[in-house]
């Protein structure tokens, strides 16, 4: 049996993207806030999705600011790490495509 690992969402950046060097590559860890309605429909909440982008996708995230509307397509990845003697588990999106939606011209970048 084959499974599909695909993530597609539109949301807003929770803070200005920070681009870092990882050897000869560039990486940007960012969080995508996706609005959702509460069950009673009276208030609005958000899900906060951790994402990671590499190389060409990072170039366009550099134009984003806190609150920028973006679309992210990618795959879910789970990993674990140890910090202060405690195991931590993370599920994050590895971005393959980033579309900046509130730019003058929508720009699509494929990795």
Tab-separated table of N, CA and C in Angstrom:
chain	number	residue	atom	x	y	z
A	1	UNK	N	0.843	-1.172	0.000
A	1	UNK	CA	0.000	0.000	0.000
A	1	UNK	C	0.893	1.241	0.000
A	2	UNK	N	0.567	2.210	-0.844
A	2	UNK	CA	1.337	3.439	-0.941
A	2	UNK	C	0.531	4.577	-0.318
A	3	UNK	N	1.215	5.436	0.436
A	3	UNK	CA	0.554	6.547	1.103
A	3	UNK	C	0.979	7.861	0.481
A	4	UNK	N	0.124	8.851	0.552
A	4	UNK	CA	0.390	10.169	0.007
A	4	UNK	C	0.767	11.103	1.145
A	5	UNK	N	1.874	11.797	0.997
A	5	UNK	CA	2.317	12.773	1.978
A	5	UNK	C	2.328	14.130	1.293
A	6	UNK	N	1.256	14.904	1.480
A	6	UNK	CA	1.126	16.185	0.809
A	6	UNK	C	0.494	17.199	1.754
A	7	UNK	N	1.022	18.414	1.727
A	7	UNK	CA	0.503	19.503	2.546
A	7	UNK	C	0.308	20.716	1.648
A	8	UNK	N	-0.870	21.318	1.673
A	8	UNK	CA	-1.187	22.536	0.928
A	8	UNK	C	-1.978	23.449	1.847
A	9	UNK	N	-1.521	24.697	2.006
A	9	UNK	CA	-2.238	25.618	2.889
A	9	UNK	C	-1.938	27.060	2.511
A	10	UNK	N	-2.865	27.945	2.877
A	10	UNK	CA	-2.680	29.384	2.749
A	10	UNK	C	-2.803	29.966	4.142
A	11	UNK	N	-1.851	30.813	4.496
A	11	UNK	CA	-1.875	31.431	5.817
A	11	UNK	C	-0.969	32.646	5.852
A	12	UNK	N	-0.745	33.136	7.039
A	12	UNK	CA	0.072	34.344	7.218
A	12	UNK	C	1.322	34.017	8.028
A	13	UNK	N	2.417	34.718	7.684
A	13	UNK	CA	3.658	34.566	8.437
A	13	UNK	C	3.470	35.158	9.829
A	14	UNK	N	3.927	34.451	10.857
A	14	UNK	CA	3.754	34.933	12.224
A	14	UNK	C	4.842	35.911	12.644
A	15	UNK	N	5.959	35.945	11.896
A	15	UNK	CA	7.020	36.925	12.151
A	15	UNK	C	7.852	37.074	10.885
A	16	UNK	N	8.709	38.074	10.857
A	16	UNK	CA	9.589	38.266	9.708
A	16	UNK	C	10.474	37.036	9.529
A	17	UNK	N	10.614	36.547	8.300
A	17	UNK	CA	11.461	35.364	8.058
A	17	UNK	C	12.925	35.655	8.388
A	18	UNK	N	13.590	34.679	8.977
A	18	UNK	CA	15.018	34.783	9.276
A	18	UNK	C	15.750	33.731	8.461
A	19	UNK	N	16.599	34.193	7.564
A	19	UNK	CA	17.335	33.288	6.680
A	19	UNK	C	18.691	32.990	7.294
A	20	UNK	N	19.035	31.702	7.311
A	20	UNK	CA	20.306	31.270	7.888
A	20	UNK	C	21.079	30.458	6.858
A	21	UNK	N	22.386	30.444	7.023
A	21	UNK	CA	23.236	29.619	6.165
A	21	UNK	C	23.380	28.245	6.804
A	22	UNK	N	23.287	27.214	5.965
A	22	UNK	CA	23.508	25.830	6.406
A	22	UNK	C	24.517	25.238	5.427
A	23	UNK	N	25.788	25.486	5.697
A	23	UNK	CA	26.818	25.111	4.738
A	23	UNK	C	26.715	26.048	3.551
A	24	UNK	N	26.603	25.493	2.349
A	24	UNK	CA	26.453	26.313	1.148
A	24	UNK	C	24.993	26.573	0.810
A	25	UNK	N	24.092	26.023	1.579
A	25	UNK	CA	22.659	26.197	1.335
A	25	UNK	C	22.099	27.255	2.275
A	26	UNK	N	20.895	27.742	1.947
A	26	UNK	CA	20.176	28.674	2.808
A	26	UNK	C	18.904	28.007	3.305
A	27	UNK	N	18.547	28.292	4.542
A	27	UNK	CA	17.352	27.696	5.130
A	27	UNK	C	16.566	28.778	5.858
A	28	UNK	N	15.252	28.614	5.868
A	28	UNK	CA	14.388	29.527	6.606
A	28	UNK	C	13.341	28.700	7.347
A	29	UNK	N	13.353	28.809	8.651
A	29	UNK	CA	12.301	28.207	9.478
A	29	UNK	C	11.264	29.300	9.707
A	30	UNK	N	10.011	28.989	9.453
A	30	UNK	CA	8.957	29.973	9.665
A	30	UNK	C	7.695	29.268	10.132
A	31	UNK	N	6.785	30.041	10.676
A	31	UNK	CA	5.511	29.496	11.148
A	31	UNK	C	4.382	30.113	10.350
A	32	UNK	N	3.495	29.255	9.878
A	32	UNK	CA	2.336	29.663	9.096
A	32	UNK	C	1.111	29.625	10.007
A	33	UNK	N	0.428	30.760	10.136
A	33	UNK	CA	-0.806	30.829	10.932
A	33	UNK	C	-1.986	30.650	9.982
A	34	UNK	N	-2.810	29.645	10.267
A	34	UNK	CA	-3.969	29.348	9.433
A	34	UNK	C	-5.216	29.557	10.279
A	35	UNK	N	-6.064	30.488	9.849
A	35	UNK	CA	-7.281	30.791	10.602
A	35	UNK	C	-8.254	29.629	10.553
A	36	UNK	N	-8.966	29.446	11.645
A	36	UNK	CA	-10.042	28.460	11.707
A	36	UNK	C	-11.146	29.039	12.578
A	37	UNK	N	-12.353	28.658	12.313
A	37	UNK	CA	-13.481	29.128	13.108
A	37	UNK	C	-13.708	28.189	14.282
A	38	UNK	N	-14.130	28.768	15.386
A	38	UNK	CA	-14.493	27.960	16.552
A	38	UNK	C	-15.787	27.211	16.245
A	39	UNK	N	-16.063	26.162	16.998
A	39	UNK	CA	-17.264	25.353	16.760
A	39	UNK	C	-18.546	26.165	16.835
A	40	UNK	N	-18.584	27.147	17.725
A	40	UNK	CA	-19.806	27.927	17.860
A	40	UNK	C	-19.891	29.062	16.835
A	41	UNK	N	-18.841	29.263	16.049
A	41	UNK	CA	-18.852	30.280	15.008
A	41	UNK	C	-18.737	31.702	15.521
A	42	UNK	N	-18.556	31.885	16.830
A	42	UNK	CA	-18.538	33.229	17.384
A	42	UNK	C	-17.143	33.849	17.424
A	43	UNK	N	-16.121	33.051	17.422
A	43	UNK	CA	-14.781	33.610	17.487
A	43	UNK	C	-13.858	32.863	16.533
A	44	UNK	N	-12.715	33.443	16.291
A	44	UNK	CA	-11.774	32.863	15.353
A	44	UNK	C	-10.477	32.511	16.073
A	45	UNK	N	-9.948	31.332	15.768
A	45	UNK	CA	-8.682	30.877	16.310
A	45	UNK	C	-7.749	30.609	15.148
A	46	UNK	N	-6.547	30.153	15.444
A	46	UNK	CA	-5.609	29.818	14.383
A	46	UNK	C	-4.824	28.583	14.759
A	47	UNK	N	-4.414	27.833	13.731
A	47	UNK	CA	-3.439	26.756	13.895
A	47	UNK	C	-2.100	27.331	13.481
A	48	UNK	N	-1.043	26.952	14.182
A	48	UNK	CA	0.297	27.442	13.895
A	48	UNK	C	1.138	26.265	13.427
A	49	UNK	N	1.548	26.305	12.151
A	49	UNK	CA	2.221	25.191	11.507
A	49	UNK	C	3.692	25.539	11.281
A	50	UNK	N	4.626	24.803	11.900
A	50	UNK	CA	6.051	25.055	11.647
A	50	UNK	C	6.439	24.549	10.260
A	51	UNK	N	7.201	25.370	9.529
A	51	UNK	CA	7.611	25.042	8.159
A	51	UNK	C	9.108	25.301	7.994
A	52	UNK	N	9.706	24.597	7.038
A	52	UNK	CA	11.112	24.777	6.698
A	52	UNK	C	11.210	24.906	5.186
A	53	UNK	N	11.935	25.940	4.720
A	53	UNK	CA	12.153	26.137	3.284
A	53	UNK	C	13.651	26.195	3.017
A	54	UNK	N	14.033	25.723	1.829
A	54	UNK	CA	15.443	25.698	1.437
A	54	UNK	C	15.627	26.432	0.119
A	55	UNK	N	16.784	26.998	-0.091
A	55	UNK	CA	17.295	27.552	-1.346
A	55	UNK	C	16.340	28.498	-2.058
A	56	UNK	N	15.774	28.132	-3.216
A	56	UNK	CA	14.967	29.060	-4.018
A	56	UNK	C	13.725	29.539	-3.269
A	57	UNK	N	13.108	28.675	-2.501
A	57	UNK	CA	11.942	29.096	-1.717
A	57	UNK	C	12.336	30.169	-0.710
A	58	UNK	N	13.540	30.090	-0.194
A	58	UNK	CA	14.031	31.062	0.781
A	58	UNK	C	14.147	32.437	0.140
A	59	UNK	N	14.558	32.492	-1.130
A	59	UNK	CA	14.715	33.775	-1.817
A	59	UNK	C	13.434	34.599	-1.741
A	60	UNK	N	12.290	33.966	-1.954
A	60	UNK	CA	11.030	34.703	-1.968
A	60	UNK	C	10.505	34.973	-0.570
A	61	UNK	N	10.827	34.132	0.364
A	61	UNK	CA	10.415	34.400	1.747
A	61	UNK	C	11.114	35.640	2.293
A	62	UNK	N	12.271	35.963	1.734
A	62	UNK	CA	13.000	37.152	2.172
A	62	UNK	C	12.182	38.427	1.944
A	63	UNK	N	11.244	38.402	0.986
A	63	UNK	CA	10.383	39.552	0.725
A	63	UNK	C	9.184	39.600	1.658
A	64	UNK	N	8.937	38.522	2.356
A	64	UNK	CA	7.794	38.469	3.259
A	64	UNK	C	8.079	39.183	4.568
A	65	UNK	N	7.041	39.647	5.178
A	65	UNK	CA	7.093	40.287	6.491
A	65	UNK	C	6.025	39.648	7.367
A	66	UNK	N	6.091	39.923	8.637
A	66	UNK	CA	5.056	39.432	9.545
A	66	UNK	C	3.693	39.817	8.988
A	67	UNK	N	2.798	38.848	8.876
A	67	UNK	CA	1.453	39.091	8.377
A	67	UNK	C	1.288	38.867	6.888
A	68	UNK	N	2.387	38.636	6.146
A	68	UNK	CA	2.284	38.388	4.711
A	68	UNK	C	1.479	37.127	4.445
A	69	UNK	N	0.610	37.189	3.446
A	69	UNK	CA	-0.206	36.047	3.050
A	69	UNK	C	0.591	35.201	2.064
A	70	UNK	N	0.781	33.925	2.392
A	70	UNK	CA	1.540	33.032	1.517
A	70	UNK	C	0.835	31.688	1.402
A	71	UNK	N	1.152	31.000	0.321
A	71	UNK	CA	0.689	29.630	0.115
A	71	UNK	C	1.908	28.726	0.194
A	72	UNK	N	1.757	27.605	0.881
A	72	UNK	CA	2.862	26.652	1.037
A	72	UNK	C	2.390	25.279	0.588
A	73	UNK	N	3.203	24.644	-0.244
A	73	UNK	CA	2.980	23.258	-0.628
A	73	UNK	C	4.235	22.489	-0.245
A	74	UNK	N	4.040	21.309	0.316
A	74	UNK	CA	5.196	20.520	0.715
A	74	UNK	C	4.792	19.181	1.281
A	75	UNK	N	5.669	18.641	2.107
A	75	UNK	CA	5.456	17.332	2.714
A	75	UNK	C	5.653	17.433	4.224
A	76	UNK	N	4.896	16.635	4.959
A	76	UNK	CA	5.065	16.571	6.407
A	76	UNK	C	6.283	15.729	6.746
A	77	UNK	N	7.006	16.157	7.759
A	77	UNK	CA	8.171	15.412	8.237
A	77	UNK	C	8.128	15.418	9.761
A	78	UNK	N	8.416	14.281	10.343
A	78	UNK	CA	8.514	14.217	11.802
A	78	UNK	C	9.962	13.937	12.170
A	79	UNK	N	10.376	14.501	13.284
A	79	UNK	CA	11.736	14.278	13.772
A	79	UNK	C	11.736	14.436	15.287
A	80	UNK	N	12.813	13.992	15.895
A	80	UNK	CA	12.956	14.138	17.347
A	80	UNK	C	14.366	14.635	17.646
A	81	UNK	N	14.488	15.297	18.786
A	81	UNK	CA	15.794	15.762	19.238
A	81	UNK	C	15.779	15.803	20.761
A	82	UNK	N	16.966	15.803	21.334
A	82	UNK	CA	17.087	15.837	22.788
A	82	UNK	C	17.576	17.209	23.215
A	83	UNK	N	16.923	17.776	24.223
A	83	UNK	CA	17.320	19.065	24.774
A	83	UNK	C	17.137	19.022	26.278
A	84	UNK	N	18.169	19.358	27.001
A	84	UNK	CA	18.144	19.346	28.466
A	84	UNK	C	17.716	17.988	29.018
A	85	UNK	N	18.175	16.912	28.367
A	85	UNK	CA	17.877	15.564	28.824
A	85	UNK	C	16.459	15.092	28.531
A	86	UNK	N	15.705	15.863	27.768
A	86	UNK	CA	14.323	15.515	27.456
A	86	UNK	C	14.168	15.369	25.943
A	87	UNK	N	13.472	14.309	25.511
A	87	UNK	CA	13.215	14.098	24.090
A	87	UNK	C	12.057	14.989	23.649
A	88	UNK	N	12.243	15.671	22.537
A	88	UNK	CA	11.220	16.517	21.951
A	88	UNK	C	10.877	15.973	20.571
A	89	UNK	N	9.600	16.001	20.216
A	89	UNK	CA	9.127	15.498	18.938
A	89	UNK	C	8.467	16.640	18.166
A	90	UNK	N	8.787	16.730	16.880
A	90	UNK	CA	8.309	17.825	16.055
A	90	UNK	C	7.734	17.272	14.757
A	91	UNK	N	6.597	17.816	14.337
A	91	UNK	CA	6.055	17.555	13.004
A	91	UNK	C	6.066	18.908	12.297
A	92	UNK	N	6.710	18.970	11.119
A	92	UNK	CA	6.832	20.227	10.401
A	92	UNK	C	6.649	19.989	8.909
A	93	UNK	N	6.455	21.061	8.171
A	93	UNK	CA	6.274	20.993	6.725
A	93	UNK	C	7.596	21.342	6.050
A	94	UNK	N	8.038	20.482	5.147
A	94	UNK	CA	9.192	20.774	4.301
A	94	UNK	C	8.630	21.392	3.023
A	95	UNK	N	8.802	22.694	2.865
A	95	UNK	CA	8.187	23.420	1.753
A	95	UNK	C	8.884	23.110	0.434
A	96	UNK	N	8.094	22.731	-0.569
A	96	UNK	CA	8.588	22.528	-1.932
A	96	UNK	C	8.275	23.740	-2.805
A	97	UNK	N	7.137	24.387	-2.540
A	97	UNK	CA	6.688	25.536	-3.317
A	97	UNK	C	6.150	26.595	-2.369
A	98	UNK	N	6.530	27.829	-2.631
A	98	UNK	CA	6.021	28.967	-1.864
A	98	UNK	C	5.463	29.968	-2.854
A	99	UNK	N	4.229	30.426	-2.618
A	99	UNK	CA	3.619	31.452	-3.453
A	99	UNK	C	3.335	32.652	-2.562
A	100	UNK	N	3.895	33.795	-2.930
A	100	UNK	CA	3.645	35.030	-2.199
A	100	UNK	C	2.368	35.624	-2.769
A	101	UNK	N	1.295	35.660	-1.985
A	101	UNK	CA	-0.018	36.047	-2.490
A	101	UNK	C	-0.302	37.534	-2.400
A	102	UNK	N	0.378	38.249	-1.537
A	102	UNK	CA	0.072	39.669	-1.405
A	102	UNK	C	1.188	40.543	-1.965
A	103	UNK	N	1.907	40.026	-2.941
A	103	UNK	CA	2.907	40.781	-3.652
A	103	UNK	C	2.222	41.437	-4.845
A	104	UNK	N	2.847	42.429	-5.500
A	104	UNK	CA	2.235	43.066	-6.665
A	104	UNK	C	1.882	42.033	-7.729
A	105	UNK	N	2.797	41.141	-8.002
A	105	UNK	CA	2.547	40.032	-8.937
A	105	UNK	C	2.785	38.749	-8.161
A	106	UNK	N	1.779	37.858	-8.148
A	106	UNK	CA	1.975	36.592	-7.446
A	106	UNK	C	3.183	35.892	-8.037
A	107	UNK	N	4.053	35.438	-7.150
A	107	UNK	CA	5.298	34.819	-7.585
A	107	UNK	C	5.324	33.404	-7.074
A	108	UNK	N	5.538	32.457	-7.954
A	108	UNK	CA	5.585	31.045	-7.575
A	108	UNK	C	7.007	30.539	-7.767
A	109	UNK	N	7.519	29.884	-6.761
A	109	UNK	CA	8.888	29.363	-6.822
A	109	UNK	C	8.846	27.883	-6.532
A	110	UNK	N	9.391	27.087	-7.439
A	110	UNK	CA	9.516	25.640	-7.221
A	110	UNK	C	10.941	25.318	-6.886
A	111	UNK	N	11.144	24.433	-5.957
A	111	UNK	CA	12.474	23.983	-5.559
A	111	UNK	C	13.029	23.079	-6.611
